[in-house]
mmCIF file of C-alpha atoms in Angstrom:
data_model
loop_
_atom_site.group_PDB
_atom_site.id
_atom_site.type_symbol
_atom_site.label_atom_id
_atom_site.label_comp_id
_atom_site.label_asym_id
_atom_site.label_seq_id
_atom_site.Cartn_x
_atom_site.Cartn_y
_atom_site.Cartn_z
ATOM 1 C CA ASP C 1 0.136 54.645 11.297
ATOM 2 C CA ALA C 2 -2.145 54.921 14.293
ATOM 3 C CA LYS C 3 -0.630 56.787 17.214
ATOM 4 C CA THR C 4 -2.392 54.691 19.821
ATOM 5 C CA THR C 5 -1.949 51.287 21.444
ATOM 6 C CA GLN C 6 -4.898 49.250 22.661
ATOM 7 C CA PRO C 7 -5.252 45.679 23.914
ATOM 8 C CA PRO C 8 -6.610 43.484 21.125
ATOM 9 C CA SER C 9 -9.473 42.051 23.160
ATOM 10 C CA MET C 10 -11.289 42.310 26.470
ATOM 11 C CA ASP C 11 -14.211 40.629 28.191
ATOM 12 C CA CYS C 12 -16.776 42.160 30.466
ATOM 13 C CA ALA C 13 -19.773 40.782 32.327
ATOM 14 C CA GLU C 14 -23.138 42.255 31.475
ATOM 15 C CA GLY C 15 -24.093 44.999 33.912
ATOM 16 C CA ARG C 16 -20.534 45.630 35.015
ATOM 17 C CA ALA C 17 -18.352 48.551 34.021
ATOM 18 C CA ALA C 18 -16.119 48.063 31.019
ATOM 19 C CA ASN C 19 -12.821 49.941 31.238
ATOM 20 C CA LEU C 20 -10.990 50.130 27.946
ATOM 21 C CA PRO C 21 -7.426 51.487 28.096
ATOM 22 C CA CYS C 22 -5.520 53.350 25.412
ATOM 23 C CA ASN C 23 -1.913 54.482 25.318
ATOM 24 C CA HIS C 24 -1.015 57.578 23.304
ATOM 25 C CA SER C 25 2.397 58.474 24.653
ATOM 26 C CA THR C 26 3.347 60.651 21.654
ATOM 27 C CA ILE C 27 0.243 62.825 21.778
ATOM 28 C CA SER C 28 0.943 66.498 21.153
ATOM 29 C CA GLY C 29 -0.597 69.478 22.896
ATOM 30 C CA ASN C 30 -3.260 70.241 20.299
ATOM 31 C CA GLU C 31 -4.377 66.673 19.709
ATOM 32 C CA TYR C 32 -7.658 65.321 21.002
ATOM 33 C CA VAL C 33 -8.486 61.772 22.009
ATOM 34 C CA TYR C 34 -11.521 60.331 20.245
ATOM 35 C CA TRP C 35 -13.317 57.072 20.813
ATOM 36 C CA TYR C 36 -15.415 55.335 18.200
ATOM 37 C CA ARG C 37 -16.866 51.871 18.108
ATOM 38 C CA GLN C 38 -17.895 49.492 15.363
ATOM 39 C CA ILE C 39 -20.540 46.919 15.981
ATOM 40 C CA HIS C 40 -20.096 43.956 13.685
ATOM 41 C CA SER C 41 -20.662 44.842 10.009
ATOM 42 C CA GLN C 42 -21.959 48.311 10.826
ATOM 43 C CA GLY C 43 -20.502 51.765 10.269
ATOM 44 C CA PRO C 44 -18.314 53.228 13.013
ATOM 45 C CA GLN C 45 -20.107 55.216 15.687
ATOM 46 C CA TYR C 46 -18.710 58.204 17.551
ATOM 47 C CA ILE C 47 -18.704 57.781 21.339
ATOM 48 C CA ILE C 48 -16.834 60.613 23.013
ATOM 49 C CA HIS C 49 -13.769 62.832 22.775
ATOM 50 C CA GLY C 50 -11.592 64.924 25.077
ATOM 51 C CA LEU C 51 -8.514 67.094 25.253
ATOM 52 C CA LYS C 52 -7.384 67.326 28.875
ATOM 53 C CA ASN C 53 -10.380 67.103 31.153
ATOM 54 C CA ASN C 54 -12.445 64.051 31.881
ATOM 55 C CA GLU C 55 -15.629 63.912 29.845
ATOM 56 C CA THR C 56 -18.962 62.190 30.255
ATOM 57 C CA ASN C 57 -21.936 61.799 27.988
ATOM 58 C CA GLU C 58 -24.932 59.507 27.773
ATOM 59 C CA MET C 59 -22.848 56.701 26.313
ATOM 60 C CA ALA C 60 -19.608 56.708 28.259
ATOM 61 C CA SER C 61 -16.985 58.487 30.331
ATOM 62 C CA LEU C 62 -13.484 59.349 29.203
ATOM 63 C CA ILE C 63 -10.689 59.620 31.735
ATOM 64 C CA ILE C 64 -7.458 61.198 30.482
ATOM 65 C CA THR C 65 -4.340 61.066 32.629
ATOM 66 C CA GLU C 66 -2.747 64.316 33.697
ATOM 67 C CA ASP C 67 0.227 63.817 31.372
ATOM 68 C CA ARG C 68 -2.257 62.925 28.562
ATOM 69 C CA LYS C 69 -0.221 59.874 27.616
ATOM 70 C CA SER C 70 -3.073 57.478 28.227
ATOM 71 C CA SER C 71 -6.814 57.384 28.610
ATOM 72 C CA THR C 72 -9.596 55.022 29.622
ATOM 73 C CA LEU C 73 -13.032 54.726 28.126
ATOM 74 C CA ILE C 74 -15.600 53.616 30.691
ATOM 75 C CA LEU C 75 -18.930 52.048 29.793
ATOM 76 C CA PRO C 76 -20.562 52.190 33.226
ATOM 77 C CA HIS C 77 -23.082 49.359 32.828
ATOM 78 C CA ALA C 78 -22.157 47.269 29.809
ATOM 79 C CA THR C 79 -24.930 45.513 27.920
ATOM 80 C CA LEU C 80 -24.767 42.789 25.295
ATOM 81 C CA ARG C 81 -25.325 45.490 22.668
ATOM 82 C CA ASP C 82 -22.018 47.080 23.660
ATOM 83 C CA THR C 83 -20.152 44.132 22.153
ATOM 84 C CA ALA C 84 -18.077 45.839 19.458
ATOM 85 C CA VAL C 85 -14.597 46.894 18.423
ATOM 86 C CA TYR C 86 -13.606 50.101 20.222
ATOM 87 C CA TYR C 87 -11.139 52.465 18.608
ATOM 88 C CA CYS C 88 -9.078 55.110 20.345
ATOM 89 C CA ILE C 89 -7.926 57.753 17.852
ATOM 90 C CA VAL C 90 -5.702 60.771 18.390
ATOM 91 C CA GLN C 91 -6.330 63.693 16.099
ATOM 92 C CA HIS C 92 -5.605 67.391 15.984
ATOM 93 C CA ASN C 93 -8.455 69.673 15.120
ATOM 94 C CA ALA C 94 -6.697 72.177 12.902
ATOM 95 C CA GLY C 95 -7.611 72.530 9.261
ATOM 96 C CA ASN C 96 -10.527 71.252 7.256
ATOM 97 C CA ASN C 97 -9.472 67.674 6.829
ATOM 98 C CA ARG C 98 -9.527 65.910 10.198
ATOM 99 C CA LYS C 99 -9.247 62.481 8.658
ATOM 100 C CA LEU C 100 -9.343 59.606 11.099
ATOM 101 C CA ILE C 101 -6.407 57.205 11.231
ATOM 102 C CA TRP C 102 -7.607 53.860 12.573
ATOM 103 C CA GLY C 103 -5.770 51.178 14.464
ATOM 104 C CA LEU C 104 -7.003 47.666 15.165
ATOM 105 C CA GLY C 105 -8.920 48.685 18.276
ATOM 106 C CA THR C 106 -10.062 46.551 21.195
ATOM 107 C CA SER C 107 -12.648 43.877 20.571
ATOM 108 C CA LEU C 108 -14.929 44.002 23.604
ATOM 109 C CA ALA C 109 -17.093 40.988 24.335
ATOM 110 C CA VAL C 110 -19.857 41.573 26.849
ATOM 111 C CA ASN C 111 -20.916 38.246 28.292
ATOM 112 C CA PRO C 112 -24.265 37.394 29.901
ATOM 113 C CA GLU O 1 -32.253 61.754 14.497
ATOM 114 C CA PRO O 2 -30.553 62.605 11.190
ATOM 115 C CA GLU O 3 -28.276 59.937 9.780
ATOM 116 C CA VAL O 4 -25.961 59.251 6.887
ATOM 117 C CA THR O 5 -27.415 56.852 4.353
ATOM 118 C CA GLN O 6 -25.624 54.790 1.726
ATOM 119 C CA THR O 7 -26.802 52.880 -1.302
ATOM 120 C CA PRO O 8 -26.627 50.154 -2.322
ATOM 121 C CA SER O 9 -26.002 48.076 0.761
ATOM 122 C CA HIS O 10 -24.301 45.419 -1.342
ATOM 123 C CA GLN O 11 -22.896 45.708 -4.847
ATOM 124 C CA VAL O 12 -21.495 42.825 -6.844
ATOM 125 C CA THR O 13 -19.559 43.689 -9.972
ATOM 126 C CA GLN O 14 -17.150 42.096 -12.377
ATOM 127 C CA MET O 15 -13.511 43.079 -12.550
ATOM 128 C CA GLY O 16 -12.989 46.016 -14.891
ATOM 129 C CA GLN O 17 -16.481 47.403 -14.477
ATOM 130 C CA GLU O 18 -17.263 50.856 -13.148
ATOM 131 C CA VAL O 19 -19.172 51.245 -9.903
ATOM 132 C CA ILE O 20 -20.698 54.260 -8.225
ATOM 133 C CA LEU O 21 -21.331 54.175 -4.508
ATOM 134 C CA ARG O 22 -23.790 56.712 -3.223
ATOM 135 C CA CYS O 23 -24.066 58.529 0.067
ATOM 136 C CA VAL O 24 -26.482 61.078 1.434
ATOM 137 C CA PRO O 25 -24.702 62.955 4.230
ATOM 138 C CA ILE O 26 -26.527 64.704 7.040
ATOM 139 C CA SER O 27 -28.114 67.799 5.547
ATOM 140 C CA ASN O 28 -26.272 70.616 7.301
ATOM 141 C CA HIS O 29 -22.865 68.942 7.203
ATOM 142 C CA LEU O 30 -20.136 70.408 5.048
ATOM 143 C CA TYR O 31 -17.249 67.939 5.322
ATOM 144 C CA PHE O 32 -17.440 64.554 3.674
ATOM 145 C CA TYR O 33 -15.269 61.465 3.779
ATOM 146 C CA TRP O 34 -14.905 58.041 2.275
ATOM 147 C CA TYR O 35 -13.240 55.207 4.145
ATOM 148 C CA ARG O 36 -12.925 51.555 3.292
ATOM 149 C CA GLN O 37 -12.445 48.385 5.301
ATOM 150 C CA ILE O 38 -11.206 45.197 3.719
ATOM 151 C CA LEU O 39 -12.597 42.190 5.544
ATOM 152 C CA GLY O 40 -10.725 41.613 8.798
ATOM 153 C CA GLN O 41 -8.528 44.683 8.380
ATOM 154 C CA LYS O 42 -8.374 48.245 9.644
ATOM 155 C CA VAL O 43 -10.604 51.040 8.479
ATOM 156 C CA GLU O 44 -8.614 53.092 5.951
ATOM 157 C CA PHE O 45 -9.057 56.716 4.982
ATOM 158 C CA LEU O 46 -9.611 57.288 1.264
ATOM 159 C CA VAL O 47 -10.560 60.908 0.704
ATOM 160 C CA SER O 48 -11.970 64.025 2.319
ATOM 161 C CA PHE O 49 -14.071 66.625 0.523
ATOM 162 C CA TYR O 50 -14.982 70.181 1.422
ATOM 163 C CA ASN O 51 -16.282 73.147 -0.500
ATOM 164 C CA ASN O 52 -16.670 71.083 -3.654
ATOM 165 C CA GLU O 53 -13.113 69.922 -3.785
ATOM 166 C CA ILE O 54 -10.883 67.221 -2.411
ATOM 167 C CA SER O 55 -9.126 68.293 0.797
ATOM 168 C CA GLU O 56 -6.899 65.274 1.105
ATOM 169 C CA LYS O 57 -6.588 61.840 -0.410
ATOM 170 C CA SER O 58 -4.671 58.760 0.573
ATOM 171 C CA GLU O 59 -2.310 56.639 -1.509
ATOM 172 C CA ILE O 60 -5.174 54.217 -2.067
ATOM 173 C CA PHE O 61 -7.185 56.927 -3.831
ATOM 174 C CA ASP O 62 -5.486 56.679 -7.201
ATOM 175 C CA ASP O 63 -6.668 57.702 -10.660
ATOM 176 C CA GLN O 64 -9.261 54.947 -10.666
ATOM 177 C CA PHE O 65 -11.169 56.703 -7.893
ATOM 178 C CA SER O 66 -13.142 59.923 -8.048
ATOM 179 C CA VAL O 67 -15.648 61.688 -5.846
ATOM 180 C CA GLU O 68 -18.412 64.065 -6.697
ATOM 181 C CA ARG O 69 -21.157 66.026 -5.066
ATOM 182 C CA PRO O 70 -23.531 66.203 -8.034
ATOM 183 C CA ASP O 71 -26.277 68.060 -6.192
ATOM 184 C CA GLY O 72 -26.982 69.457 -2.768
ATOM 185 C CA SER O 73 -27.531 66.108 -1.129
ATOM 186 C CA ASN O 74 -25.585 63.259 -2.707
ATOM 187 C CA PHE O 75 -21.902 62.440 -2.355
ATOM 188 C CA THR O 76 -20.591 59.715 -4.632
ATOM 189 C CA LEU O 77 -17.508 57.546 -4.926
ATOM 190 C CA LYS O 78 -16.747 56.175 -8.378
ATOM 191 C CA ILE O 79 -14.315 53.398 -9.127
ATOM 192 C CA ARG O 80 -13.645 53.429 -12.874
ATOM 193 C CA SER O 81 -12.267 49.967 -13.437
ATOM 194 C CA THR O 82 -12.683 47.728 -10.439
ATOM 195 C CA LYS O 83 -10.042 45.251 -9.327
ATOM 196 C CA LEU O 84 -10.412 42.210 -7.117
ATOM 197 C CA GLU O 85 -8.589 44.046 -4.334
ATOM 198 C CA ASP O 86 -11.247 46.776 -4.310
ATOM 199 C CA SER O 87 -13.568 44.313 -2.588
ATOM 200 C CA ALA O 88 -14.311 45.905 0.789
ATOM 201 C CA MET O 89 -16.861 47.759 2.880
ATOM 202 C CA TYR O 90 -16.969 51.413 1.896
ATOM 203 C CA PHE O 91 -18.112 53.879 4.507
ATOM 204 C CA CYS O 92 -19.189 57.441 3.919
ATOM 205 C CA ALA O 93 -18.964 59.951 6.767
ATOM 206 C CA SER O 94 -19.888 63.571 7.250
ATOM 207 C CA ARG O 95 -19.105 66.277 9.761
ATOM 208 C CA PRO O 96 -20.602 69.653 10.551
ATOM 209 C CA THR O 97 -18.579 72.803 10.279
ATOM 210 C CA GLY O 98 -17.223 74.890 13.090
ATOM 211 C CA SER O 99 -16.129 73.395 16.330
ATOM 212 C CA ALA O 100 -17.935 70.089 15.982
ATOM 213 C CA TYR O 101 -15.500 67.226 15.925
ATOM 214 C CA GLU O 102 -17.233 63.924 15.476
ATOM 215 C CA GLN O 103 -17.802 62.227 12.161
ATOM 216 C CA TYR O 104 -21.054 60.475 11.465
ATOM 217 C CA PHE O 105 -20.822 57.288 9.468
ATOM 218 C CA GLY O 106 -23.232 55.571 7.160
ATOM 219 C CA PRO O 107 -23.966 51.838 7.342
ATOM 220 C CA GLY O 108 -21.583 51.092 4.485
ATOM 221 C CA THR O 109 -21.723 49.497 1.059
ATOM 222 C CA ARG O 110 -20.224 46.065 0.685
ATOM 223 C CA LEU O 111 -18.489 45.912 -2.683
ATOM 224 C CA THR O 112 -17.674 42.485 -4.058
ATOM 225 C CA VAL O 113 -15.567 42.342 -7.214
ATOM 226 C CA THR O 114 -15.544 38.982 -8.957
#
């Protein structure tokens, strides 16, 4: 089973920041937090990942709490094209496998 | 930008028939995966493949399923005798070696078993 808890749905106004929370209270020391998204009927798309420090890339920012039990994905200026299901996944990076275990994610609707 | 491709985009088959779903991973990637997503449900891991062998497979990946890397570019998923419950989107993913973490997914093949 997925090790994360996310709200099932969220709304955001176009142009505003979208803040998507994720709880991962049982995360262990060598596990990373990954975020992927799936736009309707398309393949999942990697967004960002982190271990302890906050991370930023061209798509988003990831804020991880100091105790690492929760994180927030921030889309700084959401557009209509950001409407998708967002998945928070916890995974350790040891070994060759690194399969992804998916939950139900958060369905983000960006409204005009 | 390199991407994972999958063919066909949609496959319709009759129950009991064999299907082969094809994927072309990104060229310098060494780890390969198949996932599936039944309509309205979670994405589910099926199998991972590295160094020409299966690294891990899920309970879903029973004897009816097999994977192959027949040449240097293709990665295939075969279902020997399809069942109605195999109807789903099947996603292929690949990952580079080393410290890279993210998996890159193809657009998926929608399999409909009638």
